[in-house]
Amino acid sequence: MDTEVPVSAPARTDEPVLDVRDAHVSFGPKPVLRGVTVRILRGETVSILGESGGGKTVLLKVMLGLLPADPGSARLLGVDLAGLSDDALIPLRKRCSVVYQGGALFSGLDVGENVALELREVLRLPAAEIAARVHWALDAVGLGDTNPRLQPEELSGGMKKRLAVARAIAPHPEVIFYDEPTSGLDPLNSARILHLISELRERLGVTSVVVTHDVHGACAISDRILFLSGGRLAFDGPPDGFLASTDPRVAAFCASVAGPTPAGVA
Amino acid sequence: MNPRRRLGRGSSGVGTALAAALLGFALGAVPAAVAADAAPPPGREARPAPPLSSAPLSSAQPPSALSSAPLSSTQPPSARASSAPRLPQEGSPPASRWKVQASAVGAWSLPVGLEGDRGDVEVRRAGFDVLTTYEVSSRLSVGFDVGAERSTYRFSDRDRVVAGVGRLFEEGTTAYVTPGFKVTLDDNWSYGAAVTVATGFAPGADPADGTTASVMATVRRRLSPSLALMVGGLYATNIEDDPLIVPIVVVLGAGDGPGGPVRFEFRGAGVRAAYPLSPRVSVAAAVRYMNRGFRMASDDRMSEGVFRDVRVPLSVEFDLHPTRSVTISGAVGVNAYADLRFEDRRGNEVVEAQADVGFWFALSATFRF
């Protein structure tokens, strides 16, 4: 990744980028989040861990304003998300990117167009800048040598994930949300993606929120670990503390997902 | 142009709503005529050619239109005047030269999965259509059809369909007007033409940017009391896509011999076989080709792009005619094929997702004046 990053990394500050307070979410009679409070500062990389169905993705949607906290509150980039319409969310969402679990690549567009689409259609950037950003983003994720005319289905699983990350970073977002960025990848590609997330933080100062099952990967790249259990926040602290936690829920989770540390991450 | 998109278009046969609609004009007009000629109602004079009220123009509209096939937009049961049973008319006043047929329809496609792990989609539609016809003379009829339909799409996870910022496509409106005429030369020959101007758009989009137009002309030759040949052509524009030219050659007929009382009716881009159980009740089976296109708004996820919904519904339908002027129809069916496609403002395909086979239901009411 030797392409010059076209933006400077802002200093980490105490400014909260995300501020979720006492968030409750229920689907019918079933509570999914039960009073979760999370504060994420600018420039932080925070991983959200937890068992399946523990509320990780729901919390992510609350942070993005896709699900309301009721009761509770959520602020993204200083804006209260309560009651915001889709239209009102647009300016906020333009400052954020999401890397979806399945990649959510545009199946009808080639590699280059996948990255360029939002730059052209949403940000309305001039063609020269779009070309520069596409080149930079693909290079940043290690796809600089990949034929930009390839279709997504011609890529491997790891390349698809990296393309999804390239698409997310090209608009120069302030916050990137990753939903299971390493799921379905082999250890080598998992390590590559995690290394990329870490490097983006270092080079761009991007605030990163990572939802994952990957304990070792999360601990390797994160400033902080959030652990959700039964819809409640069972742990909020540094990776070392998480791995050393004596909380039975944390210990049980770590034991259940124990595996080798991804090469090149630690 | 994306080659995959082209392949998709080609494989779908007909690539436009208007094409389907106008093809319906050609197909829909004659069966009623043939059927009417074959089996004139008691007490009613068998006319050499049907007036427009038997729906020659009503089909000349997008599949989203309702008059020719009241639920055709939403996968219709039948409520067309031409399919109504011929009830006893003794003592009836002379038929007016003006005829108005108004229809309302609602339909619901149950949630089905989208390929590529893109979640589920559920579709609901509601619409209306008003067809007015005027019999200028025994040989000339003119008609004017107007209607609209609102479609609501509920995607379970729109970010998995098209990742990005803004609305995906939750609502869309289609509207159309179709003026046309039909000329009957003699007992065997007739011809007609219709022009449709239609629009499909999402909230906030400029309806003018979703406008399409089409024109179709056909000539019909009756070959026997129960058989007719129709030939013609269709030219239709598409939103951000090439115009369509379709030659039309159709043989039409009503089962009046070995086929028994089954009536084959062509409407929209599809065929319907109806079996009258009694003067007031009939059942039918149908297959259609439906194609909708919507222009999206500048703030939408596909800014000023195009959303296309192509599907092939199969259905079992019933018609209830409590009076001569009212038809209540219902349908249950499956979408044998459903393809959702998001395109950018230039018509380049961004995401295409086929939907699983799923059930749908529809109800309509048609009133004739």
PDB file of C-alpha atoms in Angstrom, chain A residues 2-7 111-113 115-117 119-120 123 125-141 143-144 148 166-167 169-172 204:
ATOM      1  CA  ASP A   2       2.332   2.655  -1.166  1.00  0.00           C
ATOM      2  CA  THR A   3      -0.152   4.950  -2.821  1.00  0.00           C
ATOM      3  CA  GLU A   4      -0.235   8.370  -1.245  1.00  0.00           C
ATOM      4  CA  VAL A   5      -3.332   8.763   0.853  1.00  0.00           C
ATOM      5  CA  PRO A   6      -5.058  11.933  -0.340  1.00  0.00           C
ATOM      6  CA  VAL A   7      -6.384  12.965   3.040  1.00  0.00           C
ATOM      7  CA  VAL A 111     -14.601  -3.362 -10.069  1.00  0.00           C
ATOM      8  CA  GLY A 112     -13.807   0.219 -10.952  1.00  0.00           C
ATOM      9  CA  GLU A 113     -17.435   1.240 -11.279  1.00  0.00           C
ATOM     10  CA  VAL A 115     -15.905   2.174  -6.325  1.00  0.00           C
ATOM     11  CA  ALA A 116     -16.810   5.071  -8.596  1.00  0.00           C
ATOM     12  CA  LEU A 117     -20.585   4.921  -8.418  1.00  0.00           C
ATOM     13  CA  LEU A 119     -18.470   9.326  -6.057  1.00  0.00           C
ATOM     14  CA  ARG A 120     -20.231  10.092  -9.297  1.00  0.00           C
ATOM     15  CA  LEU A 123     -21.018  13.142  -4.309  1.00  0.00           C
ATOM     16  CA  LEU A 125     -17.280  14.661  -8.066  1.00  0.00           C
ATOM     17  CA  PRO A 126     -15.524  15.608 -11.287  1.00  0.00           C
ATOM     18  CA  ALA A 127     -14.299  12.776 -13.462  1.00  0.00           C
ATOM     19  CA  ALA A 128     -10.629  13.381 -12.799  1.00  0.00           C
ATOM     20  CA  GLU A 129     -11.091  13.223  -9.062  1.00  0.00           C
ATOM     21  CA  ILE A 130     -13.228  10.112  -9.354  1.00  0.00           C
ATOM     22  CA  ALA A 131     -10.498   8.411 -11.339  1.00  0.00           C
ATOM     23  CA  ALA A 132      -7.885   9.413  -8.784  1.00  0.00           C
ATOM     24  CA  ARG A 133      -9.948   8.217  -5.850  1.00  0.00           C
ATOM     25  CA  VAL A 134     -10.789   4.919  -7.516  1.00  0.00           C
ATOM     26  CA  HIS A 135      -7.115   4.342  -8.199  1.00  0.00           C
ATOM     27  CA  TRP A 136      -6.184   5.280  -4.669  1.00  0.00           C
ATOM     28  CA  ALA A 137      -8.879   3.172  -3.011  1.00  0.00           C
ATOM     29  CA  LEU A 138      -8.154   0.061  -5.044  1.00  0.00           C
ATOM     30  CA  ASP A 139      -4.467   0.453  -4.396  1.00  0.00           C
ATOM     31  CA  ALA A 140      -5.070   0.987  -0.695  1.00  0.00           C
ATOM     32  CA  VAL A 141      -6.825  -2.367  -0.376  1.00  0.00           C
ATOM     33  CA  LEU A 143      -6.367  -4.363  -5.634  1.00  0.00           C
ATOM     34  CA  GLY A 144      -4.308  -1.841  -7.535  1.00  0.00           C
ATOM     35  CA  PRO A 148     -10.842  -2.773 -12.996  1.00  0.00           C
ATOM     36  CA  ALA A 166     -12.301   0.160  -1.234  1.00  0.00           C
ATOM     37  CA  ARG A 167     -15.826   1.292  -2.025  1.00  0.00           C
ATOM     38  CA  ILE A 169     -13.107   4.409   1.880  1.00  0.00           C
ATOM     39  CA  ALA A 170     -13.269   6.124  -1.509  1.00  0.00           C
ATOM     40  CA  PRO A 171     -15.702   8.846  -0.324  1.00  0.00           C
ATOM     41  CA  HIS A 172     -13.280   9.667   2.545  1.00  0.00           C
ATOM     42  CA  LEU A 204      -6.682   8.254   7.637  1.00  0.00           C
TER      43      LEU A 204
END
